[in-house]
């Protein structure tokens, strides 16, 4: 009896110790993220000077627009393809050698260095087509990098749902596709949006792949809205330097610019804030969609 009591007490002590260790590790990670974000934001605020949020040579407004526009274009490509691929893998693909091979390919693609994908984009989208550097080539390259995250997240999110969701829908004479669109996707929307957030974060922070595809030009004419003009902000086939590329440029080749360090610090702060705002907005939209479909508020 005493041995049993001692065993229970020892198990409780181990449980308490492991719980404390896990809380310590989790708290340390959160603290590290907070300190890193705070450091970047504070350093960026201290680097502010009049004119940095302008279209002048020492401003970053053009690069900021290019970043948002490129992420928008890349999500326009990667989200439909990634979600459809995830649906296929979860609902239509049979478990066989081909399916396992496809999963290996997706996992391999997600682990490829971005510089390799950038060189592939440069070879196929620039050299083989005879085109100049352009935002669309950069968006396609970033979408290739983003596809594995969206595909895998969508597949896992749908597979994690109870089978009763689909069975109940099809019992009411709904087709498989109707069940997927009306029942499974809304129920899995939170996890799918997580994959989209990861993909967007990749787009916001990507530099190596864009160096070979999007280019480093920032010449924009905000009074010219002819989509065929190379200086039109909305022309997707014009060169466009993003904020991440601009940071790299200021840190490596910006010695001739007296504001290079300030520009790099402020650009890094803007990137962090953009990613945070995008994540918060996506989460809010996800919760609203989920509450409309299920009637539950979170």
mmCIF file of C-alpha atoms in Angstrom:
data_model
loop_
_atom_site.group_PDB
_atom_site.id
_atom_site.type_symbol
_atom_site.label_atom_id
_atom_site.label_comp_id
_atom_site.label_asym_id
_atom_site.label_seq_id
_atom_site.Cartn_x
_atom_site.Cartn_y
_atom_site.Cartn_z
ATOM 1 C CA UNK A 1 0.000 0.000 0.000
ATOM 2 C CA UNK A 2 2.822 2.362 0.887
ATOM 3 C CA UNK A 3 4.613 1.504 -2.354
ATOM 4 C CA UNK A 4 1.466 2.327 -4.318
ATOM 5 C CA UNK A 5 1.085 5.655 -2.492
ATOM 6 C CA UNK A 6 4.739 6.501 -3.125
ATOM 7 C CA UNK A 7 4.292 5.653 -6.811
ATOM 8 C CA UNK A 8 1.304 7.999 -7.052
ATOM 9 C CA UNK A 9 3.183 10.804 -5.286
ATOM 10 C CA UNK A 10 6.192 10.328 -7.568
ATOM 11 C CA UNK A 11 3.929 10.425 -10.633
ATOM 12 C CA UNK A 12 2.382 13.662 -9.334
ATOM 13 C CA UNK A 13 5.823 15.215 -8.780
ATOM 14 C CA UNK A 14 6.924 14.214 -12.289
ATOM 15 C CA UNK A 15 3.693 15.636 -13.722
ATOM 16 C CA UNK A 16 4.181 18.920 -11.834
ATOM 17 C CA UNK A 17 7.819 19.165 -12.930
ATOM 18 C CA UNK A 18 7.031 18.434 -16.591
ATOM 19 C CA UNK A 19 4.143 20.910 -16.561
ATOM 20 C CA UNK A 20 6.454 23.594 -15.150
ATOM 21 C CA UNK A 21 9.106 22.789 -17.785
ATOM 22 C CA UNK A 22 6.559 23.006 -20.613
ATOM 23 C CA UNK A 23 5.233 26.325 -19.289
ATOM 24 C CA UNK A 24 8.814 27.588 -19.049
ATOM 25 C CA UNK A 25 9.630 26.538 -22.619
ATOM 26 C CA UNK A 26 6.375 27.988 -23.979
ATOM 27 C CA UNK A 27 6.850 31.227 -22.059
ATOM 28 C CA UNK A 28 10.459 31.511 -23.229
ATOM 29 C CA UNK A 29 9.409 31.128 -26.868
ATOM 30 C CA UNK A 30 6.674 33.747 -26.502
ATOM 31 C CA UNK A 31 9.086 36.085 -24.716
ATOM 32 C CA UNK A 32 11.685 35.615 -27.452
ATOM 33 C CA UNK A 33 9.135 36.426 -30.170
ATOM 34 C CA UNK A 34 7.917 39.473 -28.238
ATOM 35 C CA UNK A 35 11.451 40.766 -27.590
ATOM 36 C CA UNK A 36 12.451 40.262 -31.228
ATOM 37 C CA UNK A 37 9.340 42.021 -32.549
ATOM 38 C CA UNK A 38 9.698 44.840 -30.007
ATOM 39 C CA UNK A 39 13.380 45.303 -30.900
ATOM 40 C CA UNK A 40 12.610 45.553 -34.624
ATOM 41 C CA UNK A 41 9.684 47.934 -34.078
ATOM 42 C CA UNK A 42 11.547 50.209 -31.637
ATOM 43 C CA UNK A 43 14.618 50.335 -33.871
ATOM 44 C CA UNK A 44 12.380 51.115 -36.833
ATOM 45 C CA UNK A 45 10.595 53.930 -35.014
ATOM 46 C CA UNK A 46 13.926 55.449 -33.979
ATOM 47 C CA UNK A 47 15.045 55.328 -37.624
ATOM 48 C CA UNK A 48 12.095 57.367 -38.887
ATOM 49 C CA UNK A 49 12.813 60.589 -40.735
ATOM 50 C CA UNK A 50 10.573 62.914 -42.787
ATOM 51 C CA UNK A 51 10.166 61.588 -46.308
ATOM 52 C CA UNK A 52 10.730 57.900 -45.603
ATOM 53 C CA UNK A 53 7.067 57.173 -46.367
ATOM 54 C CA UNK A 54 7.217 58.808 -49.783
ATOM 55 C CA UNK A 55 7.927 57.870 -53.384
ATOM 56 C CA UNK A 56 11.245 59.745 -53.377
ATOM 57 C CA UNK A 57 14.649 58.087 -53.701
ATOM 58 C CA UNK A 58 14.930 57.803 -49.923
ATOM 59 C CA UNK A 59 11.307 56.725 -49.447
ATOM 60 C CA UNK A 60 9.841 53.231 -49.307
ATOM 61 C CA UNK A 61 6.244 53.808 -50.448
ATOM 62 C CA UNK A 62 6.827 52.249 -53.880
ATOM 63 C CA UNK A 63 8.477 49.190 -52.334
ATOM 64 C CA UNK A 64 5.614 48.906 -49.838
ATOM 65 C CA UNK A 65 3.047 48.921 -52.640
ATOM 66 C CA UNK A 66 5.080 46.414 -54.661
ATOM 67 C CA UNK A 67 5.185 44.058 -51.667
ATOM 68 C CA UNK A 68 1.418 44.174 -51.085
ATOM 69 C CA UNK A 69 0.685 43.841 -54.808
ATOM 70 C CA UNK A 70 3.053 40.883 -55.238
ATOM 71 C CA UNK A 71 1.599 39.047 -52.220
ATOM 72 C CA UNK A 72 -1.898 39.663 -53.613
ATOM 73 C CA UNK A 73 -0.907 38.256 -57.021
ATOM 74 C CA UNK A 74 0.823 35.238 -55.480
ATOM 75 C CA UNK A 75 -2.190 34.413 -53.277
ATOM 76 C CA UNK A 76 -4.448 34.823 -56.310
ATOM 77 C CA UNK A 77 -2.485 31.966 -57.883
ATOM 78 C CA UNK A 78 -1.548 29.767 -54.926
ATOM 79 C CA UNK A 79 -4.776 29.785 -52.874
ATOM 80 C CA UNK A 80 -7.123 28.287 -55.519
ATOM 81 C CA UNK A 81 -4.496 25.795 -56.707
ATOM 82 C CA UNK A 82 -3.409 24.843 -53.183
ATOM 83 C CA UNK A 83 -6.949 24.431 -51.823
ATOM 84 C CA UNK A 84 -8.062 22.392 -54.858
ATOM 85 C CA UNK A 85 -4.948 20.218 -54.600
ATOM 86 C CA UNK A 86 -5.623 19.681 -50.888
ATOM 87 C CA UNK A 87 -9.246 18.730 -51.631
ATOM 88 C CA UNK A 88 -8.081 16.242 -54.251
ATOM 89 C CA UNK A 89 -5.540 14.659 -51.897
ATOM 90 C CA UNK A 90 -8.079 14.414 -49.060
ATOM 91 C CA UNK A 91 -11.260 13.407 -50.892
ATOM 92 C CA UNK A 92 -10.509 12.049 -54.341
ATOM 93 C CA UNK A 93 -7.006 10.546 -54.389
ATOM 94 C CA UNK A 94 -6.841 6.850 -53.576
ATOM 95 C CA UNK A 95 -4.139 5.578 -51.255
ATOM 96 C CA UNK A 96 -1.625 4.080 -53.661
ATOM 97 C CA UNK A 97 1.958 4.497 -54.810
ATOM 98 C CA UNK A 98 1.106 7.536 -56.943
ATOM 99 C CA UNK A 99 -0.513 9.348 -54.006
ATOM 100 C CA UNK A 100 2.438 8.584 -51.756
ATOM 101 C CA UNK A 101 4.789 9.807 -54.479
ATOM 102 C CA UNK A 102 2.804 13.054 -54.783
ATOM 103 C CA UNK A 103 3.067 13.618 -51.024
ATOM 104 C CA UNK A 104 6.829 13.072 -51.187
ATOM 105 C CA UNK A 105 7.027 15.612 -54.036
ATOM 106 C CA UNK A 106 5.017 18.160 -52.027
ATOM 107 C CA UNK A 107 7.218 17.675 -48.961
ATOM 108 C CA UNK A 108 10.359 17.952 -51.090
ATOM 109 C CA UNK A 109 9.084 21.149 -52.702
ATOM 110 C CA UNK A 110 8.450 22.703 -49.289
ATOM 111 C CA UNK A 111 12.044 22.017 -48.229
ATOM 112 C CA UNK A 112 13.731 23.369 -51.359
ATOM 113 C CA UNK A 113 15.800 26.543 -50.824
ATOM 114 C CA UNK A 114 14.067 29.608 -52.225
ATOM 115 C CA UNK A 115 17.164 30.480 -54.258
ATOM 116 C CA UNK A 116 16.665 27.234 -56.245
ATOM 117 C CA UNK A 117 13.031 28.104 -57.002
ATOM 118 C CA UNK A 118 14.184 31.615 -57.899
ATOM 119 C CA UNK A 119 16.689 30.270 -60.420
ATOM 120 C CA UNK A 120 13.980 27.994 -61.844
ATOM 121 C CA UNK A 121 11.668 31.006 -62.197
ATOM 122 C CA UNK A 122 14.445 33.006 -63.828
ATOM 123 C CA UNK A 123 15.144 30.210 -66.334
ATOM 124 C CA UNK A 124 11.514 29.450 -67.224
ATOM 125 C CA UNK A 125 9.705 32.766 -66.734
ATOM 126 C CA UNK A 126 12.428 35.200 -67.804
ATOM 127 C CA UNK A 127 14.985 33.550 -70.091
ATOM 128 C CA UNK A 128 12.740 31.058 -71.912
ATOM 129 C CA UNK A 129 9.952 33.612 -72.464
ATOM 130 C CA UNK A 130 12.330 36.434 -73.355
ATOM 131 C CA UNK A 131 10.621 38.699 -70.821
ATOM 132 C CA UNK A 132 12.160 41.288 -68.540
ATOM 133 C CA UNK A 133 11.997 41.029 -64.761
ATOM 134 C CA UNK A 134 8.392 41.511 -63.695
ATOM 135 C CA UNK A 135 6.068 41.199 -60.720
ATOM 136 C CA UNK A 136 4.029 38.388 -62.270
ATOM 137 C CA UNK A 137 7.128 36.219 -62.614
ATOM 138 C CA UNK A 138 7.909 36.956 -58.968
ATOM 139 C CA UNK A 139 4.324 36.155 -57.938
ATOM 140 C CA UNK A 140 4.387 32.816 -59.779
ATOM 141 C CA UNK A 141 7.718 31.950 -58.154
ATOM 142 C CA UNK A 142 6.428 32.819 -54.671
ATOM 143 C CA UNK A 143 3.229 30.856 -55.332
ATOM 144 C CA UNK A 144 5.357 27.770 -56.095
ATOM 145 C CA UNK A 145 6.999 28.235 -52.692
ATOM 146 C CA UNK A 146 3.588 28.707 -51.035
ATOM 147 C CA UNK A 147 1.716 25.800 -52.635
ATOM 148 C CA UNK A 148 3.031 23.033 -50.324
ATOM 149 C CA UNK A 149 1.892 24.849 -47.161
ATOM 150 C CA UNK A 150 -1.619 25.527 -48.488
ATOM 151 C CA UNK A 151 -2.013 22.046 -50.003
ATOM 152 C CA UNK A 152 -0.828 20.198 -46.900
ATOM 153 C CA UNK A 153 -2.854 22.373 -44.511
ATOM 154 C CA UNK A 154 -6.027 21.960 -46.579
ATOM 155 C CA UNK A 155 -5.613 18.185 -46.799
ATOM 156 C CA UNK A 156 -4.913 17.827 -43.066
ATOM 157 C CA UNK A 157 -7.798 20.157 -42.152
ATOM 158 C CA UNK A 158 -10.325 18.173 -44.203
ATOM 159 C CA UNK A 159 -9.025 14.800 -42.998
ATOM 160 C CA UNK A 160 -9.256 15.962 -39.366
ATOM 161 C CA UNK A 161 -13.011 16.578 -39.631
ATOM 162 C CA UNK A 162 -15.378 13.900 -38.288
ATOM 163 C CA UNK A 163 -16.630 11.587 -41.044
ATOM 164 C CA UNK A 164 -20.170 12.257 -39.831
ATOM 165 C CA UNK A 165 -20.032 15.749 -41.409
ATOM 166 C CA UNK A 166 -19.774 14.358 -44.918
ATOM 167 C CA UNK A 167 -22.047 11.381 -44.221
ATOM 168 C CA UNK A 168 -24.838 13.613 -42.891
ATOM 169 C CA UNK A 169 -24.550 15.932 -45.887
ATOM 170 C CA UNK A 170 -24.655 13.109 -48.429
ATOM 171 C CA UNK A 171 -27.544 11.490 -46.551
ATOM 172 C CA UNK A 172 -29.514 14.638 -47.407
ATOM 173 C CA UNK A 173 -28.899 13.941 -51.129
ATOM 174 C CA UNK A 174 -25.998 16.379 -51.458
ATOM 175 C CA UNK A 175 -23.321 15.483 -53.990
ATOM 176 C CA UNK A 176 -19.712 14.971 -52.963
ATOM 177 C CA UNK A 177 -18.679 18.354 -54.376
ATOM 178 C CA UNK A 178 -21.608 20.123 -52.677
ATOM 179 C CA UNK A 179 -20.671 18.468 -49.388
ATOM 180 C CA UNK A 180 -17.079 19.650 -49.787
ATOM 181 C CA UNK A 181 -18.005 23.244 -50.644
ATOM 182 C CA UNK A 182 -20.952 23.702 -48.280
ATOM 183 C CA UNK A 183 -19.887 21.588 -45.301
ATOM 184 C CA UNK A 184 -16.249 20.498 -45.214
ATOM 185 C CA UNK A 185 -14.505 23.679 -46.381
ATOM 186 C CA UNK A 186 -16.405 26.019 -43.996
ATOM 187 C CA UNK A 187 -15.762 23.619 -41.104
ATOM 188 C CA UNK A 188 -12.056 23.441 -41.975
ATOM 189 C CA UNK A 189 -11.721 27.137 -42.823
ATOM 190 C CA UNK A 190 -9.719 28.090 -39.708
ATOM 191 C CA UNK A 191 -6.927 25.624 -40.413
ATOM 192 C CA UNK A 192 -6.949 26.409 -44.132
ATOM 193 C CA UNK A 193 -6.565 30.112 -43.389
ATOM 194 C CA UNK A 194 -3.584 29.210 -41.200
ATOM 195 C CA UNK A 195 -1.933 27.769 -44.298
ATOM 196 C CA UNK A 196 -2.794 30.887 -46.273
ATOM 197 C CA UNK A 197 -1.248 33.059 -43.546
ATOM 198 C CA UNK A 198 1.952 30.994 -43.734
ATOM 199 C CA UNK A 199 1.952 31.398 -47.510
ATOM 200 C CA UNK A 200 1.447 35.155 -47.259
ATOM 201 C CA UNK A 201 4.232 35.408 -44.688
ATOM 202 C CA UNK A 202 6.509 33.657 -47.175
ATOM 203 C CA UNK A 203 5.554 36.242 -49.789
ATOM 204 C CA UNK A 204 6.114 39.208 -47.486
ATOM 205 C CA UNK A 205 9.573 38.047 -46.450
ATOM 206 C CA UNK A 206 10.883 36.457 -49.640
ATOM 207 C CA UNK A 207 13.976 38.041 -51.190
ATOM 208 C CA UNK A 208 16.223 35.447 -52.844
ATOM 209 C CA UNK A 209 13.614 34.168 -55.306
ATOM 210 C CA UNK A 210 12.476 37.688 -56.205
ATOM 211 C CA UNK A 211 16.010 38.846 -56.907
ATOM 212 C CA UNK A 212 15.969 36.738 -60.101
ATOM 213 C CA UNK A 213 12.357 37.322 -61.139
ATOM 214 C CA UNK A 214 10.771 40.567 -59.907
ATOM 215 C CA UNK A 215 13.820 42.797 -60.331
ATOM 216 C CA UNK A 216 14.847 45.906 -58.424
ATOM 217 C CA UNK A 217 13.187 48.761 -60.300
ATOM 218 C CA UNK A 218 10.965 51.159 -58.347
ATOM 219 C CA UNK A 219 9.987 53.624 -61.061
ATOM 220 C CA UNK A 220 6.263 54.231 -60.667
ATOM 221 C CA UNK A 221 4.084 56.988 -62.069
ATOM 222 C CA UNK A 222 1.049 57.347 -59.826
ATOM 223 C CA UNK A 223 -0.751 59.483 -62.404
ATOM 224 C CA UNK A 224 -0.411 56.844 -65.142
ATOM 225 C CA UNK A 225 -3.040 54.086 -64.967
ATOM 226 C CA UNK A 226 -2.445 52.592 -68.402
ATOM 227 C CA UNK A 227 -1.999 48.888 -67.573
ATOM 228 C CA UNK A 228 0.376 48.427 -70.506
ATOM 229 C CA UNK A 229 2.778 51.141 -69.295
ATOM 230 C CA UNK A 230 5.911 50.013 -67.439
ATOM 231 C CA UNK A 231 5.455 52.747 -64.841
ATOM 232 C CA UNK A 232 1.788 51.954 -64.117
ATOM 233 C CA UNK A 233 1.495 50.761 -60.490
ATOM 234 C CA UNK A 234 -1.088 48.086 -61.392
ATOM 235 C CA UNK A 235 0.812 46.628 -64.354
ATOM 236 C CA UNK A 236 1.771 43.088 -63.210
ATOM 237 C CA UNK A 237 4.328 42.741 -66.013
ATOM 238 C CA UNK A 238 6.609 45.536 -64.843
ATOM 239 C CA UNK A 239 9.694 45.171 -62.629
ATOM 240 C CA UNK A 240 9.082 45.823 -58.952
ATOM 241 C CA UNK A 241 11.374 45.882 -55.939
ATOM 242 C CA UNK A 242 9.775 44.649 -52.709
ATOM 243 C CA UNK A 243 10.581 45.700 -49.150
ATOM 244 C CA UNK A 244 12.564 42.555 -48.382
ATOM 245 C CA UNK A 245 14.714 43.101 -51.475
ATOM 246 C CA UNK A 246 15.095 46.757 -50.538
ATOM 247 C CA UNK A 247 16.359 45.801 -47.071
ATOM 248 C CA UNK A 248 18.932 43.477 -48.638
ATOM 249 C CA UNK A 249 19.975 46.210 -51.072
ATOM 250 C CA UNK A 250 20.357 48.814 -48.334
ATOM 251 C CA UNK A 251 22.429 46.424 -46.208
ATOM 252 C CA UNK A 252 24.740 45.312 -49.036
ATOM 253 C CA UNK A 253 24.923 48.017 -51.690
ATOM 254 C CA UNK A 254 23.490 51.014 -49.878
ATOM 255 C CA UNK A 255 26.797 52.468 -48.661
ATOM 256 C CA UNK A 256 26.407 55.447 -50.999
ATOM 257 C CA UNK A 257 23.066 56.335 -49.432
ATOM 258 C CA UNK A 258 23.484 58.169 -46.094
ATOM 259 C CA UNK A 259 20.040 56.909 -44.984
ATOM 260 C CA UNK A 260 20.653 53.241 -45.874
ATOM 261 C CA UNK A 261 20.655 51.945 -42.283
ATOM 262 C CA UNK A 262 17.577 53.968 -41.344
ATOM 263 C CA UNK A 263 15.732 52.769 -44.455
ATOM 264 C CA UNK A 264 16.603 49.127 -43.717
ATOM 265 C CA UNK A 265 15.499 49.385 -40.065
ATOM 266 C CA UNK A 266 12.247 51.164 -40.880
ATOM 267 C CA UNK A 267 11.477 48.741 -43.739
ATOM 268 C CA UNK A 268 11.978 45.776 -41.398
ATOM 269 C CA UNK A 269 9.543 47.331 -38.926
ATOM 270 C CA UNK A 270 6.956 47.897 -41.665
ATOM 271 C CA UNK A 271 7.293 44.268 -42.793
ATOM 272 C CA UNK A 272 6.722 42.963 -39.257
ATOM 273 C CA UNK A 273 3.656 45.179 -38.794
ATOM 274 C CA UNK A 274 2.278 44.138 -42.199
ATOM 275 C CA UNK A 275 2.563 40.436 -41.365
ATOM 276 C CA UNK A 276 0.912 40.984 -37.952
ATOM 277 C CA UNK A 277 -1.946 42.998 -39.474
ATOM 278 C CA UNK A 278 -2.488 40.423 -42.209
ATOM 279 C CA UNK A 279 -2.556 37.588 -39.664
ATOM 280 C CA UNK A 280 -5.018 39.423 -37.404
ATOM 281 C CA UNK A 281 -7.289 40.339 -40.328
ATOM 282 C CA UNK A 282 -7.270 36.762 -41.630
ATOM 283 C CA UNK A 283 -8.095 35.405 -38.159
ATOM 284 C CA UNK A 284 -10.988 37.848 -37.721
ATOM 285 C CA UNK A 285 -12.410 36.943 -41.139
ATOM 286 C CA UNK A 286 -11.987 33.244 -40.357
ATOM 287 C CA UNK A 287 -13.882 33.587 -37.073
ATOM 288 C CA UNK A 288 -16.692 35.516 -38.791
ATOM 289 C CA UNK A 289 -16.996 32.895 -41.539
ATOM 290 C CA UNK A 290 -16.951 30.114 -38.954
ATOM 291 C CA UNK A 291 -19.598 31.796 -36.775
ATOM 292 C CA UNK A 292 -21.887 32.342 -39.781
ATOM 293 C CA UNK A 293 -21.626 28.710 -40.846
ATOM 294 C CA UNK A 294 -21.868 27.107 -37.408
ATOM 295 C CA UNK A 295 -23.705 29.730 -35.374
ATOM 296 C CA UNK A 296 -20.961 29.674 -32.728
ATOM 297 C CA UNK A 297 -19.082 32.792 -31.676
ATOM 298 C CA UNK A 298 -15.458 32.567 -30.574
#
